[in-house]
Structure formats: structure tokens, C-alpha cells
């Protein structure tokens, strides 16, 4: 049997590190919970999940069991929520599961975050956004401490900087895909306005060492009142058709309109569940979970984070009941302070450390990024291509500013937000460009305090970012 | 010595703000626009005055613009916003409506910021990123139709076949003249320098287009009289430099003057603020669909991604222009936060290296703090090219 490393020397700081363990006393209850179902019809029982998390995971990925609050991805301590364990299991097994799915004939397609993935799955592919691509790549490295893992992550990114530009933020998985450690067959994201990098990151694959093995395609997302223009909807629908045809070229099958309609239905269920969970969560006087679990839960409705929508859906279905019970029972979440300052995060791809926000007396209750696509339910009747296109082009995050602001204010009001953080990464040109504009409009419409913070993705800056967030929490508390 | 006709163009440029104000007072309507894929012909054909707005080179305006848009946008975009905030630019102040296209996402954001903070009447034209696909033509045609219908409302006039035909003919002539004049600057002992041609091209952004055509014809005549035909023969002892990369708008003299001071000679460019918009624009008939087709089939702007290196029209054009103007080195100019061109710098360098053309990337802003560093790098680059040319290495 594998031995769990209780103490590992951290080379960079020379201190001893304690590792988190799931407490034995929750085992009995946990193993009675639902199985996770997978897209290929297989299942894994809660007992198997438990076994993995308590014996295999700690040995393979000690970094993930790091207890430091500085670690944004730290495993949630709210262990009586089965979904958190299952979600972590799915992330830890990313490499094995994706490798198996690829061997079963599912092409791997790189997409961007904040977009729906219905058409990719309808055509039998697996759509992975940058975070999931990174998780797959990093789950191939075993036995690393958090510091070692972070260092390797930075070295990976450096490869993209060298191959493309040091101003790269989203390299479209370049470093993993062109190195071959994520065997993607296609890079085919939506080109939406949200991201200033992904189109050029995709283009950069044309000169990579695996350029002859990776098909490139952009699903072109038209701009400017796109959802109100029939020609823009048709154009996007044509792009989706082209995407599906290209995936069909890889699988050798023909995706029908019924396949797409079925997939939309499945993904709609996930989106609806997430929205319902959000409404429940926001309705509670005290936050029914911590911020990290909230974010994971809300984002599950995107059905893409695990590379298996059926698996995401199965844990989402189960999670809803738990949240309902907690809200009904007035559950108080450990680690979240009474009357915590409720924060809403706008912007792109940056998130403050939930645990540290909670220590400082705040809690993040919502965000616009990776939420606007989840709140968009696709019409299930009519031509699925047209309806999908119409839905996708109506993502609030991608609308002209007044509309984006209106939707954001609605979320802020629903979530009873006390303060808004607009965060953007260094080099995120299209989000940084409207940071001031959006917060000015939010201030005008919702009357809540706001702050804009830039993250330059280095550790020292992350500390500064957190300090500013904490100061803001103090101010709005 | 400056050519007489160039002097006239510069003089007309100085007079233009007053002329515009007078035209507006007499009822003319002006459209200030920015973007690579926005067909001026359509504006012109509606009897509106098109002005290409935007300047570069002012740190003060960049700082001012950065207060509205972020400091993480390219300086060109920041300066454009700064011009609106400053409220003294005669071309912006003489525009009644503004049009921006979405070729570059940052231009799209500029439009949003200008609309919000400066309460300007703004029109936006969507541009397909998959510009090479058949469905992109349908989409872009519809976008241009939509643009025209909104301009028609604004102009109180309908676009007619005849007027569009006239405008296209006028712009075709302007393009032909620019291409012809451009050749002269690359000849062995030119009467006009690339810098002067560059200024002449940019004067056309705001001058009355019919006047401008006359001025170009006069310049062409003067060059032909003084020099005969434009024969581009490689002067082997020179560092013949080609400029590529991010926009160098009117007012941004930083790089050009450094090259000039160091004895380098620019003989060509593929900048969208230089030669490239005028090359091979083939509007086959006076219809919006034909205009859309022609604009999509020009040399692609760097902000429009193209996924196959082997058939990339932008790279092909770059190589052919380098050959045509007998350049022996490329200065690839990238503005900070200009992802469209910055992301392609290394790739372009590798491609050109394969054909024996060295490339120097200069990543810069408008601030003067890096002038010395740029000077040193350009100096070394020019020396290297001269040495290579003298010793007959490569190219
Ligand atoms: S931070 Fe901005 S540029 Fe970077 S991946 Fe996210 S959306 Fe794209
Ligand atoms: S292409 Fe580059 S220089 Fe031009 S507006 Fe876009 S980011 Fe700025």
C-alpha cells in the first residue's frame, strides 16, 4: 500500500510541511453517497473515490494536499459536502481519464474559458479550456511538493513566452500541446471579445513542433450587438457547423442535428442546475459554503472543467440537494465569519485567494467571468445550430458595455454584494480596457464600492493583490 | 531639398482644419474613423467627409487616455482616447460622428470608451476574424450594409450606384498614384525619401480626397519629370531597411528619426499606416458586396489571425515587398500590449532568417526613456547589414 507523506522537506524554504488528510470519521457517510457517472457509461462509487483521495492522491499529488492558506487551490475543509471530494477526485484523475477517453476515440480539442462546449461534445470530442489543459499536464507529474509544482508550472509558461512572446497571457495551451504532453488534436476556441490573447495564441500553433498534428480552427464570434443581428447569428452558426465538420473529420462519424440538440439539452440541465444552486446560495442569510466551494459549484454548470460533462452533471445533481438542506437549516460555514463582507469579482481569469479573503472577514459570492455563459440557457426547439448561435452570441459578458453592466448589476443585487473587485491580468487588453468603464457604471447603477486591481502573475504581486483585496474588505465591512 | 509638390501637400494639410470648419459651417457632415477594414469609399459616396483620426508619439496624450482606457492597452489606442479627452484635436473636434471597426479588439474597446466617456455618436463595424472563409463575405457584406444604412440616416441621403462608382474610381486612382509614387523612394538616387512618402500618405487621411488626388498627380508628375521612370535598383552599399509591425501613426517619429540619424535608409514598409492599405484593392463593381469582398481580400491586418503559415497572405506580401524594394534588413516595430504584432515577431524573424533577411524587433512605447537603447540596437543592426552587404554575405 502507498504511504502517505506526512512530512516533506520544502526545498525552497527548508521547513517541514504538514499535509491535509480527509478525516476518517466522515468516511461512512461519504461512501453512502451517489456514484459518479461517466460519459462512456462507466461509474465510480463513492467508496472508490474515498480510497483514491485517501491513499492514492496523497502519494501522487502531495502538492494538492498542502495545507497552506497561501495556496489558492487548497482542498476545501468543508468535507461534509460530497461534491467537493468528487470534484477533487475528477481533477486528480484528469490524466488517466483523458488518456482513456482519447484511446476510446474522443479527439481532444482546446477551447477557451467562459464559452459553452455543447458542439464539441455533440461531435464526440473533449473540449478543454486552459485550466483543464494545465491540470491534465500537471497531473502527469507525481510526487511534487507545491513549490516544485508551481516552479514547473512557471517553467511551462516560460516555454510559451519563448515561443510566442513574453506578453502572452493565454498561450492557448501552447506549451503543453506543442510539447506533446497534452495530445490535443485540435485547437478550436471561440474568438470572443473576452480574451485578447486566444486568437493569436491559436495562430502561434502554426509554427510549433507539432503543427502538422494539431488542427487549428477559430469559431469566429462576431462583435457589436451580435445577438440582435440575424446575419451575425447565421455567421456564427456556420462557424459551429464548420467546427463540427472538422471534428467529424477526426472521428470519422457524422454528427447530426439531433446529436447537437441532445447535447444542448444535457448542457442546459447543467446550466439550469448551476443557476438554481446560485439562487439558493444567494438566498441564504449566511453563506452555505465557503467561497472556493461556491465557485467550483457555480462553474460546474459550464460542464467542461472535468472533460466529461456527464460526470460534472452527476455531481452537480447531487450537490443541489445538499445546498438546499444547508440553506433550509441555516447552516453556518466554518471559516466564514459572521456578517462577512460579500464581494463580487469582475474581470478575467484572476481570482483572489478565497481562504484569505475569508480570514480577512470577507467572502466572494459571485463573479462575471465563467458565469455569463452558464446563465445563458439555449432554446431547445428549432434549428439547434441557429439556436445555439443565438444563445452564445447573447452572453452578457460579451455584450456592449451598457448591457454587460446591466446584467452584472443584476448579479450583484441578487447576490447582495457589498463591494465589487475588478481584477485583470497583466496583458489582458480587452478586459483591462473597460475596467474603469464597467466599475463606473456599476457604481452609478448599484451604488456599491468598487476597486480595480491588476495582477501581474508573479508571487510577490499576488501578495500585493491580496493585501489590496483585504484592505478593500476592511473598507466595505 | 523638398519637392515643390510635397511642400504644397504640407501646406494644404496646415490649412485643412480651417477648411473643415468652414465646410461644416456650410452644412457638410464629417465622419471621423479608425480601423483597417472600414471602406472609406462608402462614407465618401454618401457625400460625407471621411477623416482618418488618431495620432501617435505624445506621451502626454497616452497618459491622459490611460486614465479612461487602461495603461495596459497599446499606446496608439491610449493616445486616441487621449485625443478625445484632450478635446483640442481639430479632426476630432470637426467630426460629427465616429466610426470604428473591430479589426483589432482594442480598437473596438476604444469605440466603447469614446462612446461612454465622451458621449460621442459612434458606429462600429464588425470584422470577421475568419476573413478568408466564404461565410465571412456574407457576414461582412451584411455588416457594411448595416453601416451604410446608419450612415444614410445620419447623412439624410441614400447610397446610389453612380455615386459609389464615382467614389470607387476616385479611390482607385488615389491608390494607383500612391503605389506609383512609393516606387520612387526606393530607387537608387531618389528625389523623395520614404519618410516623405509616408507623410504624403498620411496627409491623405484628412485632406479632401479629390484635392488629394490632384496633389498626388502633381507629385507624380514632378518625380517623373525629375527622375524619369522609377527603377528600383539595389544600391549595394546601403543598409536598405524595411519596416514592419505595429502601426506608426502620424506624429510618431521616434523610430523613423533614429533610423534616419544613424544613416539607415528605409525603402519599404508593410504597415497599415503606410503602404499596405493601397496594395491590390480590387473592387470589381460598385456594390457593397464587391466592396466587402475587396476589403477582405487585401493583405490581412496582423490583428486578423490566419492559421496556416504556408498560405498566409501577410507573410507572402511581406516577402514580396522586401524583394521588390530590395531591402536587406527588417526592423519589426512592436508597440507594448500590441498582441496582434508582438505575438508574431519571433515567427516572422524565423521565416525571414530562412531567406537571409535579418530582423530586429523593437518593442517600444512613445516614452523617450528607451530612445538610447533603441539607438544602440538600431546602430548595431545597420552596421551588421552594411557589413553583410559589403562582404556579400546572405541576401
Ligand atoms: S486574462 Fe485575459 S488575456 Fe489572459 S486568458 Fe484571460 S481573458 Fe485572455
Ligand atoms: S493592432 Fe496593435 S497597435 Fe494597432 S490598435 Fe491593435 S493593439 Fe494597437
Short mmCIF file of N, CA and C in Angstrom, two decimals, chain A residues 162-170 187 191-197 199-204 206-207 216-225 229 231-232 235 238-239 242 397 399-402 404 424-438 440-441 444 454, chain B residues 67-74 102-106 108-109 112-114 116-117 123-140 142-143 146 150 302-309 312 314-315 335-340 342-347 351 363:
data_model
loop_
_atom_site.label_atom_id
_atom_site.label_comp_id
_atom_site.label_asym_id
_atom_site.label_seq_id
_atom_site.Cartn_x
_atom_site.Cartn_y
_atom_site.Cartn_z
N UNK A 162 8.77 31.97 -24.63
CA UNK A 162 9.87 31.88 -25.59
C UNK A 162 9.37 31.67 -27.01
N UNK A 163 8.33 30.85 -27.14
CA UNK A 163 7.86 30.51 -28.48
C UNK A 163 6.97 31.59 -29.08
N UNK A 164 6.32 32.36 -28.22
CA UNK A 164 5.36 33.35 -28.76
C UNK A 164 5.81 34.76 -28.39
N UNK A 165 5.62 35.11 -27.15
CA UNK A 165 6.01 36.45 -26.71
C UNK A 165 5.92 36.49 -25.19
N UNK A 166 6.74 37.34 -24.59
CA UNK A 166 6.66 37.44 -23.13
C UNK A 166 5.39 38.16 -22.69
N UNK A 167 4.65 38.72 -23.65
CA UNK A 167 3.40 39.37 -23.28
C UNK A 167 2.21 38.41 -23.33
N UNK A 168 2.53 37.14 -23.57
CA UNK A 168 1.47 36.14 -23.64
C UNK A 168 0.81 35.92 -22.29
N UNK A 169 -0.48 35.90 -22.30
CA UNK A 169 -1.20 35.52 -21.08
C UNK A 169 -1.82 34.17 -21.36
N UNK A 170 -2.73 34.14 -22.34
CA UNK A 170 -3.31 32.87 -22.74
C UNK A 170 -2.58 32.38 -23.98
N UNK A 187 -7.00 22.77 -31.93
CA UNK A 187 -7.15 23.98 -31.11
C UNK A 187 -8.26 24.76 -31.79
N UNK A 191 -13.67 32.94 -30.67
CA UNK A 191 -12.75 34.09 -30.69
C UNK A 191 -13.23 35.25 -29.82
N UNK A 192 -14.20 35.03 -28.97
CA UNK A 192 -14.90 36.12 -28.29
C UNK A 192 -14.01 37.25 -27.76
N UNK A 193 -14.66 38.38 -27.62
CA UNK A 193 -14.02 39.63 -27.20
C UNK A 193 -13.35 39.51 -25.83
N UNK A 194 -13.85 38.59 -25.02
CA UNK A 194 -13.36 38.47 -23.65
C UNK A 194 -11.85 38.37 -23.56
N UNK A 195 -11.26 37.69 -24.51
CA UNK A 195 -9.83 37.38 -24.38
C UNK A 195 -9.05 38.01 -25.51
N UNK A 196 -8.04 38.79 -25.16
CA UNK A 196 -7.27 39.45 -26.20
C UNK A 196 -6.20 38.53 -26.76
N UNK A 197 -5.98 37.40 -26.12
CA UNK A 197 -4.84 36.57 -26.50
C UNK A 197 -5.16 35.31 -27.28
N UNK A 199 -6.91 34.27 -29.79
CA UNK A 199 -6.82 34.15 -31.26
C UNK A 199 -5.37 34.07 -31.72
N UNK A 200 -4.54 34.94 -31.11
CA UNK A 200 -3.13 34.96 -31.53
C UNK A 200 -2.37 33.78 -30.94
N UNK A 201 -2.84 33.32 -29.78
CA UNK A 201 -2.26 32.10 -29.20
C UNK A 201 -2.55 30.92 -30.11
N UNK A 202 -3.75 30.87 -30.63
CA UNK A 202 -4.12 29.79 -31.56
C UNK A 202 -3.26 29.88 -32.82
N UNK A 203 -3.15 31.09 -33.32
CA UNK A 203 -2.36 31.30 -34.55
C UNK A 203 -0.91 30.82 -34.35
N UNK A 204 -0.40 31.02 -33.12
CA UNK A 204 1.00 30.67 -32.86
C UNK A 204 1.26 29.17 -33.02
N UNK A 206 0.68 27.47 -35.38
CA UNK A 206 1.05 27.14 -36.76
C UNK A 206 2.56 26.99 -36.94
N UNK A 207 3.32 27.52 -35.98
CA UNK A 207 4.77 27.35 -36.14
C UNK A 207 5.37 26.41 -35.10
N UNK A 216 -6.01 23.48 -36.56
CA UNK A 216 -6.34 24.79 -35.98
C UNK A 216 -7.62 25.34 -36.60
N UNK A 217 -8.41 25.92 -35.77
CA UNK A 217 -9.68 26.48 -36.25
C UNK A 217 -10.16 27.52 -35.25
N UNK A 218 -10.71 28.60 -35.75
CA UNK A 218 -11.31 29.57 -34.83
C UNK A 218 -12.81 29.61 -35.08
N UNK A 219 -13.56 29.54 -34.03
CA UNK A 219 -15.00 29.65 -34.15
C UNK A 219 -15.29 31.13 -33.95
N UNK A 220 -15.53 31.79 -35.05
CA UNK A 220 -15.48 33.26 -35.07
C UNK A 220 -16.73 33.87 -34.46
N UNK A 221 -16.49 34.62 -33.40
CA UNK A 221 -17.58 35.21 -32.61
C UNK A 221 -17.73 36.68 -33.00
N UNK A 222 -18.74 37.01 -33.77
CA UNK A 222 -18.85 38.41 -34.23
C UNK A 222 -19.16 39.38 -33.08
N UNK A 223 -18.81 40.62 -33.27
CA UNK A 223 -18.95 41.63 -32.21
C UNK A 223 -19.97 42.70 -32.58
N UNK A 224 -20.38 43.39 -31.57
CA UNK A 224 -21.24 44.58 -31.66
C UNK A 224 -22.70 44.24 -31.92
N UNK A 225 -23.47 44.19 -30.87
CA UNK A 225 -24.90 43.89 -30.93
C UNK A 225 -25.16 42.61 -31.72
N UNK A 229 -28.42 40.68 -34.51
CA UNK A 229 -28.22 40.70 -35.96
C UNK A 229 -28.36 39.28 -36.51
N UNK A 231 -27.72 38.16 -39.38
CA UNK A 231 -26.56 37.74 -40.18
C UNK A 231 -25.38 37.31 -39.29
N UNK A 232 -25.28 37.93 -38.14
CA UNK A 232 -24.20 37.55 -37.23
C UNK A 232 -24.49 36.17 -36.62
N UNK A 235 -23.81 33.65 -39.23
CA UNK A 235 -22.36 33.50 -39.44
C UNK A 235 -21.75 32.62 -38.34
N UNK A 238 -22.70 29.07 -38.87
CA UNK A 238 -21.86 28.46 -39.92
C UNK A 238 -20.50 28.06 -39.36
N UNK A 239 -19.98 28.90 -38.48
CA UNK A 239 -18.69 28.57 -37.86
C UNK A 239 -18.80 27.31 -37.00
N UNK A 242 -18.88 24.35 -39.23
CA UNK A 242 -17.52 24.06 -39.71
C UNK A 242 -16.72 23.34 -38.62
N UNK A 397 -21.50 38.85 -20.83
CA UNK A 397 -20.11 39.31 -20.71
C UNK A 397 -19.57 39.85 -22.04
N UNK A 399 -21.45 41.46 -24.34
CA UNK A 399 -22.34 42.48 -24.92
C UNK A 399 -21.70 43.86 -24.85
N UNK A 400 -22.25 44.80 -25.62
CA UNK A 400 -21.81 46.19 -25.47
C UNK A 400 -21.93 46.60 -24.00
N UNK A 401 -21.09 47.50 -23.58
CA UNK A 401 -20.94 47.81 -22.16
C UNK A 401 -22.22 48.07 -21.38
N UNK A 402 -23.14 48.86 -21.90
CA UNK A 402 -24.34 49.11 -21.09
C UNK A 402 -25.07 47.80 -20.73
N UNK A 404 -23.71 44.70 -20.65
CA UNK A 404 -22.90 43.91 -19.75
C UNK A 404 -23.05 44.45 -18.32
N UNK A 424 -7.85 42.14 -13.27
CA UNK A 424 -7.41 41.66 -14.59
C UNK A 424 -5.93 41.32 -14.54
N UNK A 425 -5.58 40.42 -15.43
CA UNK A 425 -4.18 40.03 -15.51
C UNK A 425 -3.42 41.03 -16.36
N UNK A 426 -2.17 41.17 -16.03
CA UNK A 426 -1.28 41.98 -16.85
C UNK A 426 -1.36 41.46 -18.28
N UNK A 427 -1.60 42.35 -19.22
CA UNK A 427 -1.63 41.90 -20.63
C UNK A 427 -3.01 41.47 -21.09
N UNK A 428 -3.99 41.57 -20.20
CA UNK A 428 -5.35 41.20 -20.63
C UNK A 428 -5.98 42.46 -21.20
N UNK A 429 -5.73 42.72 -22.46
CA UNK A 429 -6.02 44.03 -23.04
C UNK A 429 -7.50 44.37 -23.17
N UNK A 430 -8.31 43.37 -23.49
CA UNK A 430 -9.71 43.74 -23.73
C UNK A 430 -10.51 43.87 -22.44
N UNK A 431 -10.08 43.20 -21.37
CA UNK A 431 -10.78 43.40 -20.10
C UNK A 431 -10.25 44.64 -19.38
N UNK A 432 -8.92 44.80 -19.38
CA UNK A 432 -8.38 45.99 -18.71
C UNK A 432 -8.95 47.26 -19.35
N UNK A 433 -9.19 47.20 -20.66
CA UNK A 433 -9.67 48.39 -21.39
C UNK A 433 -10.99 48.91 -20.86
N UNK A 434 -11.83 48.03 -20.35
CA UNK A 434 -13.15 48.51 -19.91
C UNK A 434 -13.31 48.40 -18.39
N UNK A 435 -12.21 48.20 -17.70
CA UNK A 435 -12.30 48.05 -16.24
C UNK A 435 -12.93 49.30 -15.62
N UNK A 436 -12.38 50.43 -15.95
CA UNK A 436 -12.88 51.66 -15.32
C UNK A 436 -14.33 51.92 -15.74
N UNK A 437 -14.55 51.72 -17.03
CA UNK A 437 -15.89 51.98 -17.55
C UNK A 437 -16.93 51.11 -16.84
N UNK A 438 -16.63 49.83 -16.72
CA UNK A 438 -17.61 48.93 -16.08
C UNK A 438 -17.82 49.30 -14.61
N UNK A 440 -17.39 52.16 -13.17
CA UNK A 440 -18.10 53.44 -13.07
C UNK A 440 -19.60 53.23 -13.26
N UNK A 441 -19.94 52.37 -14.21
CA UNK A 441 -21.34 52.11 -14.48
C UNK A 441 -21.98 51.32 -13.33
N UNK A 444 -22.63 53.66 -10.56
CA UNK A 444 -23.79 54.50 -10.85
C UNK A 444 -25.09 53.74 -10.67
N UNK A 454 -4.81 45.12 -10.73
CA UNK A 454 -4.13 44.37 -11.78
C UNK A 454 -3.25 43.30 -11.15
N UNK B 67 -6.11 57.09 -18.48
CA UNK B 67 -6.99 57.29 -17.33
C UNK B 67 -8.40 56.76 -17.62
N UNK B 68 -8.73 56.63 -18.90
CA UNK B 68 -10.08 56.16 -19.26
C UNK B 68 -10.04 54.71 -19.72
N UNK B 69 -9.15 54.45 -20.70
CA UNK B 69 -8.91 53.06 -21.08
C UNK B 69 -7.74 52.68 -20.18
N UNK B 70 -7.23 51.48 -20.21
CA UNK B 70 -6.22 51.17 -19.18
C UNK B 70 -4.80 51.45 -19.67
N UNK B 71 -3.87 51.39 -18.73
CA UNK B 71 -2.46 51.55 -19.10
C UNK B 71 -1.93 50.27 -19.73
N UNK B 72 -2.77 49.26 -19.85
CA UNK B 72 -2.35 48.01 -20.47
C UNK B 72 -2.89 47.87 -21.88
N UNK B 73 -3.24 49.00 -22.46
CA UNK B 73 -3.60 48.98 -23.87
C UNK B 73 -2.48 49.61 -24.66
N UNK B 74 -2.43 49.33 -25.94
CA UNK B 74 -1.32 49.84 -26.74
C UNK B 74 -1.37 51.37 -26.73
N UNK B 102 -13.80 46.62 -36.02
CA UNK B 102 -13.36 45.66 -35.00
C UNK B 102 -12.22 44.79 -35.51
N UNK B 103 -11.41 45.33 -36.45
CA UNK B 103 -10.26 44.55 -36.91
C UNK B 103 -9.40 44.18 -35.70
N UNK B 104 -9.08 45.20 -34.91
CA UNK B 104 -8.33 44.95 -33.68
C UNK B 104 -9.30 45.11 -32.51
N UNK B 105 -9.27 44.16 -31.61
CA UNK B 105 -10.22 44.20 -30.48
C UNK B 105 -10.01 45.45 -29.64
N UNK B 106 -8.78 45.96 -29.63
CA UNK B 106 -8.52 47.16 -28.82
C UNK B 106 -9.17 48.40 -29.47
N UNK B 108 -11.99 48.21 -31.03
CA UNK B 108 -13.39 48.04 -30.63
C UNK B 108 -13.60 48.62 -29.23
N UNK B 109 -12.67 48.32 -28.34
CA UNK B 109 -12.79 48.85 -26.97
C UNK B 109 -12.66 50.37 -26.95
N UNK B 112 -15.93 51.83 -27.55
CA UNK B 112 -16.82 51.77 -26.37
C UNK B 112 -16.47 52.87 -25.37
N UNK B 113 -15.18 53.07 -25.17
CA UNK B 113 -14.74 54.07 -24.19
C UNK B 113 -15.11 55.48 -24.66
N UNK B 114 -14.89 55.71 -25.95
CA UNK B 114 -15.19 57.04 -26.51
C UNK B 114 -16.69 57.34 -26.40
N UNK B 116 -18.77 56.06 -24.23
CA UNK B 116 -19.22 56.17 -22.84
C UNK B 116 -18.76 57.47 -22.19
N UNK B 117 -17.46 57.73 -22.27
CA UNK B 117 -16.93 58.88 -21.53
C UNK B 117 -17.09 60.22 -22.25
N UNK B 123 -20.34 54.64 -34.49
CA UNK B 123 -20.78 53.46 -35.24
C UNK B 123 -19.64 52.45 -35.23
N UNK B 124 -20.00 51.19 -35.14
CA UNK B 124 -18.96 50.14 -35.14
C UNK B 124 -19.24 49.17 -36.28
N UNK B 125 -18.18 48.76 -36.94
CA UNK B 125 -18.33 47.75 -38.00
C UNK B 125 -17.64 46.48 -37.53
N UNK B 126 -18.39 45.41 -37.45
CA UNK B 126 -17.81 44.10 -37.10
C UNK B 126 -16.96 43.59 -38.25
N UNK B 127 -15.86 42.94 -37.93
CA UNK B 127 -14.96 42.41 -38.96
C UNK B 127 -14.74 40.93 -38.67
N UNK B 128 -14.92 40.09 -39.67
CA UNK B 128 -14.75 38.65 -39.39
C UNK B 128 -13.29 38.30 -39.14
N UNK B 129 -13.06 37.56 -38.07
CA UNK B 129 -11.70 37.09 -37.81
C UNK B 129 -11.33 35.98 -38.81
N UNK B 130 -12.34 35.18 -39.17
CA UNK B 130 -12.10 34.15 -40.20
C UNK B 130 -12.36 34.78 -41.57
N UNK B 131 -11.64 35.82 -41.85
CA UNK B 131 -11.91 36.66 -43.02
C UNK B 131 -11.78 35.91 -44.34
N UNK B 132 -11.09 34.79 -44.34
CA UNK B 132 -10.80 34.06 -45.57
C UNK B 132 -11.91 33.06 -45.93
N UNK B 133 -12.90 32.88 -45.06
CA UNK B 133 -13.96 31.93 -45.34
C UNK B 133 -15.06 32.57 -46.18
N UNK B 134 -15.74 31.73 -46.93
CA UNK B 134 -16.82 32.23 -47.78
C UNK B 134 -17.91 32.89 -46.94
N UNK B 135 -18.24 32.27 -45.80
CA UNK B 135 -19.32 32.82 -44.96
C UNK B 135 -18.94 34.18 -44.38
N UNK B 136 -17.63 34.45 -44.31
CA UNK B 136 -17.19 35.75 -43.79
C UNK B 136 -17.60 36.87 -44.75
N UNK B 137 -17.62 36.56 -46.06
CA UNK B 137 -18.03 37.59 -47.05
C UNK B 137 -19.48 37.97 -46.84
N UNK B 138 -20.31 36.96 -46.62
CA UNK B 138 -21.74 37.23 -46.40
C UNK B 138 -21.91 38.08 -45.14
N UNK B 139 -21.19 37.68 -44.10
CA UNK B 139 -21.31 38.41 -42.83
C UNK B 139 -20.83 39.86 -42.99
N UNK B 140 -19.66 40.01 -43.60
CA UNK B 140 -19.07 41.35 -43.69
C UNK B 140 -19.92 42.25 -44.61
N UNK B 142 -23.10 42.08 -44.92
CA UNK B 142 -24.25 42.50 -44.12
C UNK B 142 -23.85 43.58 -43.11
N UNK B 143 -22.67 43.43 -42.54
CA UNK B 143 -22.20 44.46 -41.59
C UNK B 143 -22.06 45.81 -42.30
N UNK B 146 -25.37 47.33 -43.02
CA UNK B 146 -25.91 47.90 -41.78
C UNK B 146 -25.24 49.26 -41.50
N UNK B 150 -27.03 53.04 -41.46
CA UNK B 150 -26.95 54.00 -40.35
C UNK B 150 -26.33 55.32 -40.80
N UNK B 302 -2.52 42.33 -39.22
CA UNK B 302 -1.99 41.39 -38.24
C UNK B 302 -2.98 41.03 -37.14
N UNK B 303 -3.98 41.87 -36.95
CA UNK B 303 -4.96 41.57 -35.90
C UNK B 303 -5.97 40.51 -36.34
N UNK B 304 -5.92 40.14 -37.62
CA UNK B 304 -6.81 39.09 -38.10
C UNK B 304 -6.01 37.80 -38.19
N UNK B 305 -6.26 36.88 -37.28
CA UNK B 305 -5.41 35.69 -37.24
C UNK B 305 -5.58 34.81 -38.48
N UNK B 306 -4.50 34.22 -38.89
CA UNK B 306 -4.54 33.31 -40.03
C UNK B 306 -3.78 32.06 -39.61
N UNK B 307 -4.38 30.93 -39.85
CA UNK B 307 -3.91 29.72 -39.15
C UNK B 307 -2.95 28.83 -39.94
N UNK B 308 -2.72 29.17 -41.19
CA UNK B 308 -1.81 28.33 -41.98
C UNK B 308 -0.63 29.18 -42.46
N UNK B 309 0.51 28.88 -41.92
CA UNK B 309 1.69 29.68 -42.20
C UNK B 309 2.03 29.69 -43.70
N UNK B 312 -0.22 32.14 -45.70
CA UNK B 312 -0.54 33.43 -45.07
C UNK B 312 -0.21 34.59 -46.02
N UNK B 314 -0.28 37.73 -45.51
CA UNK B 314 0.51 38.82 -44.91
C UNK B 314 2.00 38.51 -45.02
N UNK B 315 2.35 37.26 -44.75
CA UNK B 315 3.76 36.85 -44.84
C UNK B 315 4.21 36.90 -46.31
N UNK B 335 4.52 47.72 -30.64
CA UNK B 335 4.14 48.56 -29.50
C UNK B 335 3.80 47.65 -28.33
N UNK B 336 4.13 48.10 -27.15
CA UNK B 336 3.77 47.31 -25.96
C UNK B 336 2.27 47.08 -25.94
N UNK B 337 1.87 45.90 -25.58
CA UNK B 337 0.47 45.49 -25.50
C UNK B 337 -0.21 45.40 -26.87
N UNK B 338 0.58 45.41 -27.91
CA UNK B 338 0.01 45.16 -29.23
C UNK B 338 0.20 43.67 -29.51
N UNK B 339 -0.70 42.86 -29.01
CA UNK B 339 -0.58 41.41 -29.17
C UNK B 339 -0.58 40.98 -30.65
N UNK B 340 -1.44 41.60 -31.48
CA UNK B 340 -1.50 41.14 -32.87
C UNK B 340 -0.13 41.06 -33.54
N UNK B 342 3.00 41.67 -31.78
CA UNK B 342 4.05 41.16 -30.88
C UNK B 342 4.11 39.63 -30.92
N UNK B 343 2.94 38.99 -30.93
CA UNK B 343 2.93 37.52 -30.91
C UNK B 343 3.56 36.92 -32.17
N UNK B 344 3.65 37.74 -33.24
CA UNK B 344 4.17 37.20 -34.49
C UNK B 344 5.64 37.54 -34.70
N UNK B 345 6.24 38.26 -33.77
CA UNK B 345 7.58 38.77 -34.01
C UNK B 345 8.61 37.64 -34.19
N UNK B 346 8.58 36.72 -33.28
CA UNK B 346 9.60 35.67 -33.33
C UNK B 346 9.40 34.80 -34.58
N UNK B 347 8.14 34.51 -34.84
CA UNK B 347 7.82 33.69 -36.01
C UNK B 347 8.29 34.38 -37.30
N UNK B 351 11.08 33.14 -40.10
CA UNK B 351 10.74 32.99 -41.52
C UNK B 351 11.73 33.78 -42.38
N UNK B 363 10.64 46.63 -29.33
CA UNK B 363 9.39 46.64 -28.57
C UNK B 363 9.38 47.94 -27.78
#
